[in-house]
Amino acid sequence: MEKISTFRRSVIRLFTINALIFIGIQTAFAQSYFSSTQEEFGKNRIQEKRFEWLTIRSNNFEFNYYRGGDKIAQSAAKLSESEYDRITELLGYTPFTTMKIFLYNSPKDLAQSNIGLTAPIDLDGSILNLAKSRVQIAYTGNEETFKRELIRQISRLFVYDMLYGGSLKEVLQSSLLLTVPEWYMAGIAAYISENNEDPIMLDRLRAAVMKNKDKKISHLEGKDAELVGQSIWNYIAMRYGKDNISNILNLTRIIRTEESSITSTLGISYNRFMKEWKEFYMSSAYANVNEKNDEPEKKTIVSPKIELSKPKEKLVLEKGEIDTDNYEFDAENIIKSLANETARNKIDNTDKTTPKLGRYRETLKIKGPFAYENIMIANDVKSDFLMDPVRRMGMKNTLVLNDLLENHNIKLGLFITPVLRNHDIFMEYNNNTKRVDWGLGIMRRSISFGELDNRSLYLFRPLNINTPPTAIIAIDRRLYFNKFSAYANYPFSRNLRAGISPFLMTTNDVDLIELGRKNLSSTYLGYKAEIVYDNTTPLFSKVLTGTRAKLRLERSYSLTSNTENFSRLVVDARHYQRILKSLIFAARLSYSRSLGNAPKVTFLGGVENTINRTVETTNGQGTGVPRDLRDILFYDYAGNLRGFNFAKLYGTSHLLTNFELRLPLAQYFSKGSLTSNFLRNMQFVGFSDIGTAWYGNKGPFNRQNSLNTEVIGGGDNPFRATVTNFKNPFLVGYGVGLRTTILGYFVKADYAWGLEDKEVNKPKLYISLGYDF
């Protein structure tokens, strides 16, 4: 309640003075043009001081620190290198890249880090982050705690690199096909970093197993998942030997499921394994194992004296052939080799850690300090199919570049359709190094109109031309939209921010048939200001809990004519509530109002990004073409109103609510049992949408809105009349839906009924792409 009241006070204050700088525009030129339900919110990081980073390099790591952290870095380097052989031997894997570790002097300093802000840190494979070869750790003042956390982070990253790393092709393939439960990753990291022979730790593991004995371990989260996972890996090591840990990890990468990897490696069924694992801890059998381990270990001394046995049968070999079954090594070479091995072992005995035979410890080398190299990396590459409401199907490609600390990031994007004249090109830069974040953005949009039918002629209706359903119009017009914007960002807290984005934009309408007609063009100056609140937390892949809201005000002032001035106020609030373990209630409220001398239109009806779109038909008779099509560049599409055709309603204001109950199928099964990506990402949804749109200031119950008004005649017909009825202005849609992933794309199917003025319409099926709000 305190956060909500703070939010309200901030809103009142900001709109009262109307001059306070607003911030938080993640995409400076963002519109609801493609998908308003995918509006960006996001949390904030608050920078209170700047860090001047230095770097030291050890044999296998790179440590970055700032003033006052030199001793921490030296200690971390020695500890990491001393544990490197143990970790890689246990995992059976050596990373090919040098891990970069960022060390902070305190948790307070760590809270300022921007890592995870550009690309969320998600190790389940659902989010691809190509910059995972880094960790950040804060020194808490407790040496033992710091050591455990350092080893935990290194181990977790090694396992991630083992499962998802390699070439870019392997990373992309693994991120789509491999998903492991939380206990798997957290458990192996905890097993490596903790003392698993400590009786107190074993009792903690037993308590965790007892607490969750009746739960599916794939559903465990947080500390429970970590402790249960640690107990599983510890049981494997104690019961089957530590070598099987690396075998299971390597096999998981190949066959993509942890259950099959355990079954294939250990040679028992997964159910039997789980039963024996629980019994091992519940019966305190680990105590007996430890008692045996307390006996003095007998050391085996390797002697250089070797008895060479002759093969039982001597094969008759041709020149150049080798008997591979009974190959005899030269005795003199064997003795020399073992003598050298013994000498090396004597040298290595000075180190507390004894590596396995055949692995030789490198002498610890620490170089530096050096000036920190702030390199840029490709952090995220995405390609999505989009159904543009004007230009229809196209592909949007984005590339995100950022430095390792994510203080600077560059986003490049291209949307293109089969008709190359229809495209979007955009680029933006964000600087998050100080308390006030800032950025720049540039965008160009091109829309080409050729032969138009009812699928596109709905665009003319807000321009006072209603065409018959069978009309086909041939034109050759181009619309161009260019926008250059800047933004500033001031976060009040990690959840609340405000900001402003001044911009310069131009619009052009070019007629390529009537070349003598003067092109229509306008230039605007304006600003977009908004306040954003977001306290959501991820529950599991693409599922959130919490609340997020955005209040945005946009004003555009034409330098060509005052009659072109317009503004738009937008409210978008969403809440996600966990009802049962895997049942989520999601609600969204969307409101907008456009004012000024040239207010812009919002459309309602149908589903965003729909493949099988059906446009609402009218009884209009007009066949003309508007002289000015530039308003199409500013059309808004508010979101889903299922049960009705696309463009069922439109107006300069709208009000829309969406309610959904979401049930992810995978949360009721262990992830290993769902080997199909299709089943793993399947969700069942029940929904209800309520919305309306209207013109003017009199509200939705005004008779003169698009729902209650129908124009008959006009155009070639000398008779023209405007018919006004008295319908309920609110449309209600309800139904059920199914979501899943097909070929790496999230596909939605919705079956909905529409309630209009107390009458239920025939159900409609919608097939669309992209995630829900």
mmCIF file of C-alpha atoms in Angstrom, residues 337-679:
data_model
loop_
_atom_site.group_PDB
_atom_site.id
_atom_site.type_symbol
_atom_site.label_atom_id
_atom_site.label_comp_id
_atom_site.label_asym_id
_atom_site.label_seq_id
_atom_site.Cartn_x
_atom_site.Cartn_y
_atom_site.Cartn_z
ATOM 1 C CA SER A 337 58.030 -41.984 -18.071
ATOM 2 C CA LEU A 338 57.138 -43.254 -14.598
ATOM 3 C CA ALA A 339 60.330 -41.815 -13.147
ATOM 4 C CA ASN A 340 59.444 -38.408 -14.523
ATOM 5 C CA GLU A 341 55.917 -38.787 -13.169
ATOM 6 C CA THR A 342 57.258 -39.582 -9.700
ATOM 7 C CA ALA A 343 59.496 -36.528 -9.791
ATOM 8 C CA ARG A 344 56.612 -34.298 -10.774
ATOM 9 C CA ASN A 345 54.432 -35.740 -8.014
ATOM 10 C CA LYS A 346 57.105 -34.883 -5.429
ATOM 11 C CA ILE A 347 57.107 -31.285 -6.627
ATOM 12 C CA ASP A 348 53.317 -31.124 -6.626
ATOM 13 C CA ASN A 349 53.149 -32.434 -3.035
ATOM 14 C CA THR A 350 54.109 -28.950 -1.885
ATOM 15 C CA ASP A 351 50.632 -27.832 -3.043
ATOM 16 C CA LYS A 352 47.712 -28.631 -0.744
ATOM 17 C CA THR A 353 45.674 -29.843 -3.718
ATOM 18 C CA THR A 354 46.835 -33.069 -5.375
ATOM 19 C CA PRO A 355 45.731 -33.246 -8.995
ATOM 20 C CA LYS A 356 44.904 -36.500 -10.704
ATOM 21 C CA LEU A 357 47.605 -38.454 -12.493
ATOM 22 C CA GLY A 358 48.357 -36.861 -15.833
ATOM 23 C CA ARG A 359 47.338 -33.313 -14.834
ATOM 24 C CA TYR A 360 50.055 -30.938 -13.739
ATOM 25 C CA ARG A 361 49.423 -27.828 -11.732
ATOM 26 C CA GLU A 362 50.585 -24.640 -13.348
ATOM 27 C CA THR A 363 52.591 -22.175 -11.316
ATOM 28 C CA LEU A 364 50.295 -19.378 -10.203
ATOM 29 C CA LYS A 365 50.924 -16.282 -12.284
ATOM 30 C CA ILE A 366 49.210 -12.972 -11.619
ATOM 31 C CA LYS A 367 49.781 -10.148 -14.085
ATOM 32 C CA GLY A 368 48.734 -6.552 -13.721
ATOM 33 C CA PRO A 369 47.119 -4.352 -12.781
ATOM 34 C CA PHE A 370 46.091 -3.134 -16.223
ATOM 35 C CA ALA A 371 43.619 -0.513 -17.329
ATOM 36 C CA TYR A 372 40.175 -2.087 -17.780
ATOM 37 C CA GLU A 373 39.294 -2.773 -21.430
ATOM 38 C CA ASN A 374 35.639 -1.911 -21.966
ATOM 39 C CA ILE A 375 34.896 -4.156 -24.947
ATOM 40 C CA MET A 376 31.577 -4.354 -26.790
ATOM 41 C CA ILE A 377 29.931 -7.719 -27.341
ATOM 42 C CA ALA A 378 26.910 -9.051 -29.194
ATOM 43 C CA ASN A 379 24.535 -9.835 -26.341
ATOM 44 C CA ASP A 380 21.288 -10.680 -28.062
ATOM 45 C CA VAL A 381 20.247 -11.558 -31.605
ATOM 46 C CA LYS A 382 16.565 -12.024 -32.387
ATOM 47 C CA SER A 383 14.370 -12.595 -35.426
ATOM 48 C CA ASP A 384 10.593 -12.429 -35.083
ATOM 49 C CA PHE A 385 7.736 -12.660 -37.544
ATOM 50 C CA LEU A 386 5.324 -9.745 -37.127
ATOM 51 C CA MET A 387 1.921 -9.070 -38.612
ATOM 52 C CA ASP A 388 2.026 -5.335 -39.216
ATOM 53 C CA PRO A 389 -1.533 -3.903 -39.000
ATOM 54 C CA VAL A 390 -0.906 -1.886 -42.195
ATOM 55 C CA ARG A 391 1.768 -3.765 -44.141
ATOM 56 C CA ARG A 392 0.943 -7.310 -42.976
ATOM 57 C CA MET A 393 3.571 -10.043 -42.631
ATOM 58 C CA GLY A 394 7.200 -9.096 -42.175
ATOM 59 C CA MET A 395 10.257 -10.042 -40.191
ATOM 60 C CA LYS A 396 11.820 -7.955 -37.445
ATOM 61 C CA ASN A 397 15.507 -8.503 -36.754
ATOM 62 C CA THR A 398 17.282 -6.936 -33.777
ATOM 63 C CA LEU A 399 20.878 -6.954 -32.617
ATOM 64 C CA VAL A 400 21.908 -5.724 -29.156
ATOM 65 C CA LEU A 401 25.506 -4.731 -28.494
ATOM 66 C CA ASN A 402 26.742 -3.790 -25.044
ATOM 67 C CA ASP A 403 29.830 -3.710 -22.883
ATOM 68 C CA LEU A 404 30.354 -6.376 -20.232
ATOM 69 C CA LEU A 405 29.047 -4.106 -17.465
ATOM 70 C CA GLU A 406 26.023 -3.143 -19.631
ATOM 71 C CA ASN A 407 26.662 0.534 -18.969
ATOM 72 C CA HIS A 408 26.457 1.210 -22.707
ATOM 73 C CA ASN A 409 24.249 -0.594 -25.188
ATOM 74 C CA ILE A 410 23.388 -0.165 -28.837
ATOM 75 C CA LYS A 411 20.269 -1.631 -30.404
ATOM 76 C CA LEU A 412 19.985 -2.062 -34.171
ATOM 77 C CA GLY A 413 16.780 -3.174 -35.848
ATOM 78 C CA LEU A 414 15.250 -3.853 -39.241
ATOM 79 C CA PHE A 415 11.663 -4.707 -40.117
ATOM 80 C CA ILE A 416 11.130 -5.746 -43.716
ATOM 81 C CA THR A 417 8.302 -7.284 -45.752
ATOM 82 C CA PRO A 418 8.351 -9.131 -49.102
ATOM 83 C CA VAL A 419 7.747 -5.701 -50.660
ATOM 84 C CA LEU A 420 11.079 -4.048 -49.872
ATOM 85 C CA ARG A 421 9.548 -0.569 -50.022
ATOM 86 C CA ASN A 422 7.797 -1.453 -46.752
ATOM 87 C CA HIS A 423 10.415 -1.335 -44.047
ATOM 88 C CA ASP A 424 11.517 0.085 -40.707
ATOM 89 C CA ILE A 425 15.108 0.893 -39.807
ATOM 90 C CA PHE A 426 16.027 1.956 -36.304
ATOM 91 C CA MET A 427 19.030 2.421 -34.062
ATOM 92 C CA GLU A 428 19.350 3.579 -30.478
ATOM 93 C CA TYR A 429 22.096 4.133 -27.935
ATOM 94 C CA ASN A 430 21.673 4.007 -24.143
ATOM 95 C CA ASN A 431 24.105 5.262 -21.512
ATOM 96 C CA ASN A 432 23.486 3.984 -17.973
ATOM 97 C CA THR A 433 26.724 4.987 -16.288
ATOM 98 C CA LYS A 434 25.329 7.711 -13.990
ATOM 99 C CA ARG A 435 22.276 8.395 -11.825
ATOM 100 C CA VAL A 436 20.568 10.055 -14.794
ATOM 101 C CA ASP A 437 20.512 7.636 -17.724
ATOM 102 C CA TRP A 438 20.252 9.027 -21.219
ATOM 103 C CA GLY A 439 20.078 7.892 -24.807
ATOM 104 C CA LEU A 440 19.543 8.724 -28.464
ATOM 105 C CA GLY A 441 17.340 7.081 -31.075
ATOM 106 C CA ILE A 442 16.730 7.379 -34.798
ATOM 107 C CA MET A 443 14.054 5.678 -36.867
ATOM 108 C CA ARG A 444 12.774 5.595 -40.425
ATOM 109 C CA ARG A 445 9.486 3.975 -41.483
ATOM 110 C CA SER A 446 8.305 3.492 -45.062
ATOM 111 C CA ILE A 447 4.779 2.386 -46.034
ATOM 112 C CA SER A 448 3.886 1.686 -49.662
ATOM 113 C CA PHE A 449 0.284 1.497 -50.912
ATOM 114 C CA GLY A 450 -0.546 -0.206 -54.196
ATOM 115 C CA GLU A 451 -3.727 -2.159 -54.950
ATOM 116 C CA LEU A 452 -6.017 -1.965 -51.926
ATOM 117 C CA ASP A 453 -8.993 -4.147 -50.988
ATOM 118 C CA ASN A 454 -11.124 -4.523 -47.866
ATOM 119 C CA ARG A 455 -8.138 -5.864 -45.913
ATOM 120 C CA SER A 456 -6.522 -2.425 -46.140
ATOM 121 C CA LEU A 457 -9.327 0.003 -46.948
ATOM 122 C CA TYR A 458 -10.392 0.037 -43.287
ATOM 123 C CA LEU A 459 -7.569 2.541 -42.898
ATOM 124 C CA PHE A 460 -9.660 5.120 -44.776
ATOM 125 C CA ARG A 461 -12.666 4.948 -42.440
ATOM 126 C CA PRO A 462 -11.316 7.362 -39.812
ATOM 127 C CA LEU A 463 -10.585 9.658 -42.787
ATOM 128 C CA ASN A 464 -14.359 9.762 -43.604
ATOM 129 C CA ILE A 465 -14.325 7.356 -46.561
ATOM 130 C CA ASN A 466 -16.316 4.130 -46.118
ATOM 131 C CA THR A 467 -15.872 1.765 -49.054
ATOM 132 C CA PRO A 468 -18.101 -1.223 -49.930
ATOM 133 C CA PRO A 469 -16.750 -4.677 -48.975
ATOM 134 C CA THR A 470 -16.015 -5.597 -52.600
ATOM 135 C CA ALA A 471 -14.152 -2.401 -53.489
ATOM 136 C CA ILE A 472 -10.654 -2.535 -54.975
ATOM 137 C CA ILE A 473 -8.662 0.665 -55.403
ATOM 138 C CA ALA A 474 -5.367 0.997 -57.271
ATOM 139 C CA ILE A 475 -3.040 3.748 -56.078
ATOM 140 C CA ASP A 476 0.704 4.303 -55.779
ATOM 141 C CA ARG A 477 1.379 6.271 -52.620
ATOM 142 C CA ARG A 478 4.333 6.269 -50.236
ATOM 143 C CA LEU A 479 4.311 7.360 -46.621
ATOM 144 C CA TYR A 480 7.567 8.220 -44.869
ATOM 145 C CA PHE A 481 8.099 8.745 -41.174
ATOM 146 C CA ASN A 482 11.428 9.899 -39.736
ATOM 147 C CA LYS A 483 12.105 10.488 -36.085
ATOM 148 C CA PHE A 484 15.132 11.560 -34.085
ATOM 149 C CA SER A 485 14.747 11.453 -30.315
ATOM 150 C CA ALA A 486 16.731 11.767 -27.131
ATOM 151 C CA TYR A 487 15.790 10.791 -23.617
ATOM 152 C CA ALA A 488 16.843 11.340 -20.031
ATOM 153 C CA ASN A 489 16.127 8.956 -17.199
ATOM 154 C CA TYR A 490 15.792 9.537 -13.452
ATOM 155 C CA PRO A 491 15.036 6.492 -11.256
ATOM 156 C CA PHE A 492 13.436 7.208 -7.879
ATOM 157 C CA SER A 493 13.941 3.586 -6.809
ATOM 158 C CA ARG A 494 14.571 0.203 -8.391
ATOM 159 C CA ASN A 495 10.849 0.009 -9.183
ATOM 160 C CA LEU A 496 9.880 3.596 -10.029
ATOM 161 C CA ARG A 497 11.296 5.977 -12.585
ATOM 162 C CA ALA A 498 10.278 9.013 -14.604
ATOM 163 C CA GLY A 499 11.583 10.581 -17.762
ATOM 164 C CA ILE A 500 11.240 12.732 -20.845
ATOM 165 C CA SER A 501 12.073 12.233 -24.506
ATOM 166 C CA PRO A 502 12.182 15.308 -26.755
ATOM 167 C CA PHE A 503 11.956 14.510 -30.453
ATOM 168 C CA LEU A 504 11.984 15.903 -33.974
ATOM 169 C CA MET A 505 9.935 14.046 -36.561
ATOM 170 C CA THR A 506 8.872 14.487 -40.186
ATOM 171 C CA THR A 507 6.059 12.922 -42.205
ATOM 172 C CA ASN A 508 5.668 12.713 -45.991
ATOM 173 C CA ASP A 509 2.911 11.597 -48.335
ATOM 174 C CA VAL A 510 4.188 11.072 -51.903
ATOM 175 C CA ASP A 511 1.859 10.350 -54.839
ATOM 176 C CA LEU A 512 3.788 8.532 -57.575
ATOM 177 C CA ILE A 513 0.875 8.624 -60.053
ATOM 178 C CA GLU A 514 0.038 12.317 -59.957
ATOM 179 C CA LEU A 515 3.617 13.493 -60.116
ATOM 180 C CA GLY A 516 2.508 17.080 -60.555
ATOM 181 C CA ARG A 517 0.775 17.072 -57.182
ATOM 182 C CA LYS A 518 2.833 18.640 -54.432
ATOM 183 C CA ASN A 519 4.080 16.184 -51.813
ATOM 184 C CA LEU A 520 2.504 16.602 -48.395
ATOM 185 C CA SER A 521 5.049 17.000 -45.638
ATOM 186 C CA SER A 522 5.128 18.194 -42.048
ATOM 187 C CA THR A 523 7.743 18.669 -39.360
ATOM 188 C CA TYR A 524 6.984 18.282 -35.656
ATOM 189 C CA LEU A 525 8.741 19.140 -32.450
ATOM 190 C CA GLY A 526 7.520 17.550 -29.273
ATOM 191 C CA TYR A 527 8.177 15.402 -26.246
ATOM 192 C CA LYS A 528 7.084 12.114 -24.803
ATOM 193 C CA ALA A 529 7.012 11.960 -21.004
ATOM 194 C CA GLU A 530 6.170 8.988 -18.842
ATOM 195 C CA ILE A 531 6.373 7.492 -15.399
ATOM 196 C CA VAL A 532 6.914 3.751 -14.990
ATOM 197 C CA TYR A 533 6.388 1.440 -12.031
ATOM 198 C CA ASP A 534 7.495 -2.200 -12.133
ATOM 199 C CA ASN A 535 7.935 -4.556 -9.182
ATOM 200 C CA THR A 536 7.380 -7.800 -11.106
ATOM 201 C CA THR A 537 9.533 -10.857 -10.525
ATOM 202 C CA PRO A 538 9.893 -13.875 -12.850
ATOM 203 C CA LEU A 539 8.126 -16.975 -11.590
ATOM 204 C CA PHE A 540 9.314 -19.222 -14.380
ATOM 205 C CA SER A 541 9.976 -18.786 -18.078
ATOM 206 C CA LYS A 542 7.882 -15.865 -19.449
ATOM 207 C CA VAL A 543 5.609 -15.896 -16.382
ATOM 208 C CA LEU A 544 5.656 -12.981 -13.929
ATOM 209 C CA THR A 545 4.135 -12.034 -10.599
ATOM 210 C CA GLY A 546 3.635 -8.486 -9.367
ATOM 211 C CA THR A 547 2.449 -5.176 -10.802
ATOM 212 C CA ARG A 548 3.666 -2.894 -13.580
ATOM 213 C CA ALA A 549 2.151 0.353 -14.808
ATOM 214 C CA LYS A 550 2.981 3.162 -17.207
ATOM 215 C CA LEU A 551 1.534 6.649 -17.551
ATOM 216 C CA ARG A 552 2.594 8.451 -20.730
ATOM 217 C CA LEU A 553 1.897 11.898 -22.170
ATOM 218 C CA GLU A 554 2.949 12.780 -25.710
ATOM 219 C CA ARG A 555 2.670 16.228 -27.303
ATOM 220 C CA SER A 556 3.500 17.051 -30.946
ATOM 221 C CA TYR A 557 3.687 20.622 -32.241
ATOM 222 C CA SER A 558 3.694 21.086 -36.005
ATOM 223 C CA LEU A 559 6.116 23.624 -37.480
ATOM 224 C CA THR A 560 4.020 23.610 -40.651
ATOM 225 C CA SER A 561 0.563 24.472 -39.302
ATOM 226 C CA ASN A 562 -1.076 24.740 -35.871
ATOM 227 C CA THR A 563 -4.007 22.717 -37.235
ATOM 228 C CA GLU A 564 -1.756 19.620 -37.171
ATOM 229 C CA ASN A 565 -0.967 19.764 -33.437
ATOM 230 C CA PHE A 566 -2.018 16.739 -31.384
ATOM 231 C CA SER A 567 -1.365 15.018 -28.071
ATOM 232 C CA ARG A 568 -2.040 11.611 -26.546
ATOM 233 C CA LEU A 569 -2.383 10.411 -22.945
ATOM 234 C CA VAL A 570 -1.895 6.672 -22.338
ATOM 235 C CA VAL A 571 -2.385 4.547 -19.209
ATOM 236 C CA ASP A 572 -1.295 0.883 -19.220
ATOM 237 C CA ALA A 573 -1.481 -1.060 -15.923
ATOM 238 C CA ARG A 574 -0.980 -4.802 -15.432
ATOM 239 C CA HIS A 575 -1.088 -7.164 -12.483
ATOM 240 C CA TYR A 576 -0.022 -10.809 -12.236
ATOM 241 C CA GLN A 577 -1.258 -12.841 -9.291
ATOM 242 C CA ARG A 578 -0.275 -16.392 -8.437
ATOM 243 C CA ILE A 579 -3.457 -18.194 -7.342
ATOM 244 C CA LEU A 580 -2.208 -21.773 -7.104
ATOM 245 C CA LYS A 581 1.304 -23.105 -7.589
ATOM 246 C CA SER A 582 1.052 -22.891 -11.369
ATOM 247 C CA LEU A 583 -2.196 -20.997 -11.967
ATOM 248 C CA ILE A 584 -1.669 -17.322 -12.765
ATOM 249 C CA PHE A 585 -4.295 -14.596 -12.947
ATOM 250 C CA ALA A 586 -3.268 -11.729 -15.243
ATOM 251 C CA ALA A 587 -5.180 -8.461 -15.642
ATOM 252 C CA ARG A 588 -4.543 -5.452 -17.877
ATOM 253 C CA LEU A 589 -6.148 -2.008 -18.066
ATOM 254 C CA SER A 590 -5.485 0.127 -21.153
ATOM 255 C CA TYR A 591 -6.770 3.667 -21.661
ATOM 256 C CA SER A 592 -5.832 6.403 -24.110
ATOM 257 C CA ARG A 593 -7.137 9.785 -25.172
ATOM 258 C CA SER A 594 -5.950 11.915 -28.064
ATOM 259 C CA LEU A 595 -6.587 15.673 -28.087
ATOM 260 C CA GLY A 596 -5.530 18.739 -30.064
ATOM 261 C CA ASN A 597 -6.467 20.173 -33.453
ATOM 262 C CA ALA A 598 -5.703 16.860 -35.184
ATOM 263 C CA PRO A 599 -6.379 14.024 -32.682
ATOM 264 C CA LYS A 600 -5.278 10.539 -33.726
ATOM 265 C CA VAL A 601 -7.280 7.316 -33.841
ATOM 266 C CA THR A 602 -7.062 4.069 -31.871
ATOM 267 C CA PHE A 603 -8.414 0.762 -33.263
ATOM 268 C CA LEU A 604 -9.982 -2.081 -31.262
ATOM 269 C CA GLY A 605 -11.045 -5.577 -32.237
ATOM 270 C CA GLY A 606 -9.385 -8.914 -32.918
ATOM 271 C CA VAL A 607 -5.951 -10.054 -31.760
ATOM 272 C CA GLU A 608 -2.551 -8.459 -32.209
ATOM 273 C CA ASN A 609 -0.119 -10.079 -34.620
ATOM 274 C CA THR A 610 -2.874 -12.279 -36.090
ATOM 275 C CA ILE A 611 -2.112 -14.549 -39.023
ATOM 276 C CA ASN A 612 -5.774 -15.156 -40.013
ATOM 277 C CA ARG A 613 -7.077 -11.591 -39.651
ATOM 278 C CA THR A 614 -10.676 -10.792 -40.635
ATOM 279 C CA VAL A 615 -11.470 -7.088 -41.032
ATOM 280 C CA GLU A 616 -14.862 -5.646 -40.016
ATOM 281 C CA THR A 617 -17.021 -4.808 -43.056
ATOM 282 C CA THR A 618 -19.254 -1.752 -43.494
ATOM 283 C CA ASN A 619 -22.158 -0.697 -45.726
ATOM 284 C CA GLY A 620 -20.341 2.353 -47.022
ATOM 285 C CA GLN A 621 -20.535 3.431 -50.664
ATOM 286 C CA GLY A 622 -17.560 5.801 -50.893
ATOM 287 C CA THR A 623 -14.815 4.859 -53.373
ATOM 288 C CA GLY A 624 -12.537 7.872 -53.205
ATOM 289 C CA VAL A 625 -9.010 8.145 -51.858
ATOM 290 C CA PRO A 626 -8.176 10.588 -49.062
ATOM 291 C CA ARG A 627 -5.968 13.441 -50.162
ATOM 292 C CA ASP A 628 -3.799 13.104 -47.050
ATOM 293 C CA LEU A 629 -2.874 9.649 -45.696
ATOM 294 C CA ARG A 630 -0.323 10.735 -43.108
ATOM 295 C CA ASP A 631 -2.653 10.124 -40.149
ATOM 296 C CA ILE A 632 -2.155 6.401 -40.842
ATOM 297 C CA LEU A 633 1.382 6.793 -39.476
ATOM 298 C CA PHE A 634 -0.073 7.682 -36.056
ATOM 299 C CA TYR A 635 -2.811 5.030 -35.780
ATOM 300 C CA ASP A 636 -2.748 3.186 -32.471
ATOM 301 C CA TYR A 637 -3.731 -0.470 -31.829
ATOM 302 C CA ALA A 638 -4.668 -0.928 -28.206
ATOM 303 C CA GLY A 639 -4.579 -4.705 -27.750
ATOM 304 C CA ASN A 640 -6.767 -7.786 -27.848
ATOM 305 C CA LEU A 641 -10.563 -7.633 -28.029
ATOM 306 C CA ARG A 642 -11.317 -11.234 -28.926
ATOM 307 C CA GLY A 643 -14.643 -12.387 -30.292
ATOM 308 C CA PHE A 644 -14.791 -9.581 -32.891
ATOM 309 C CA ASN A 645 -13.260 -8.693 -36.234
ATOM 310 C CA PHE A 646 -10.226 -6.495 -36.586
ATOM 311 C CA ALA A 647 -11.067 -2.746 -36.616
ATOM 312 C CA LYS A 648 -14.501 -3.362 -35.110
ATOM 313 C CA LEU A 649 -14.226 -0.079 -33.173
ATOM 314 C CA TYR A 650 -12.149 3.047 -33.526
ATOM 315 C CA GLY A 651 -12.050 6.498 -31.975
ATOM 316 C CA THR A 652 -9.802 9.139 -30.503
ATOM 317 C CA SER A 653 -10.233 7.520 -27.050
ATOM 318 C CA HIS A 654 -10.446 3.934 -25.929
ATOM 319 C CA LEU A 655 -10.887 1.840 -22.766
ATOM 320 C CA LEU A 656 -9.925 -1.837 -22.694
ATOM 321 C CA THR A 657 -9.542 -4.507 -20.018
ATOM 322 C CA ASN A 658 -8.088 -7.993 -20.440
ATOM 323 C CA PHE A 659 -8.404 -10.802 -17.901
ATOM 324 C CA GLU A 660 -6.654 -14.169 -18.273
ATOM 325 C CA LEU A 661 -6.189 -17.344 -16.248
ATOM 326 C CA ARG A 662 -2.969 -19.026 -17.374
ATOM 327 C CA LEU A 663 -2.082 -22.651 -16.690
ATOM 328 C CA PRO A 664 1.390 -23.788 -17.887
ATOM 329 C CA LEU A 665 1.318 -27.521 -18.575
ATOM 330 C CA ALA A 666 5.015 -28.063 -17.860
ATOM 331 C CA GLN A 667 4.606 -27.069 -14.207
ATOM 332 C CA TYR A 668 2.558 -30.227 -13.576
ATOM 333 C CA PHE A 669 5.221 -32.531 -14.987
ATOM 334 C CA SER A 670 8.930 -32.873 -14.437
ATOM 335 C CA LYS A 671 10.882 -31.101 -17.137
ATOM 336 C CA GLY A 672 12.729 -34.274 -17.987
ATOM 337 C CA SER A 673 9.512 -36.136 -18.747
ATOM 338 C CA LEU A 674 8.520 -33.538 -21.376
ATOM 339 C CA THR A 675 11.182 -34.011 -24.024
ATOM 340 C CA SER A 676 9.142 -32.161 -26.630
ATOM 341 C CA ASN A 677 9.598 -28.385 -26.734
ATOM 342 C CA PHE A 678 6.012 -28.252 -27.980
ATOM 343 C CA LEU A 679 4.696 -29.792 -24.751
#
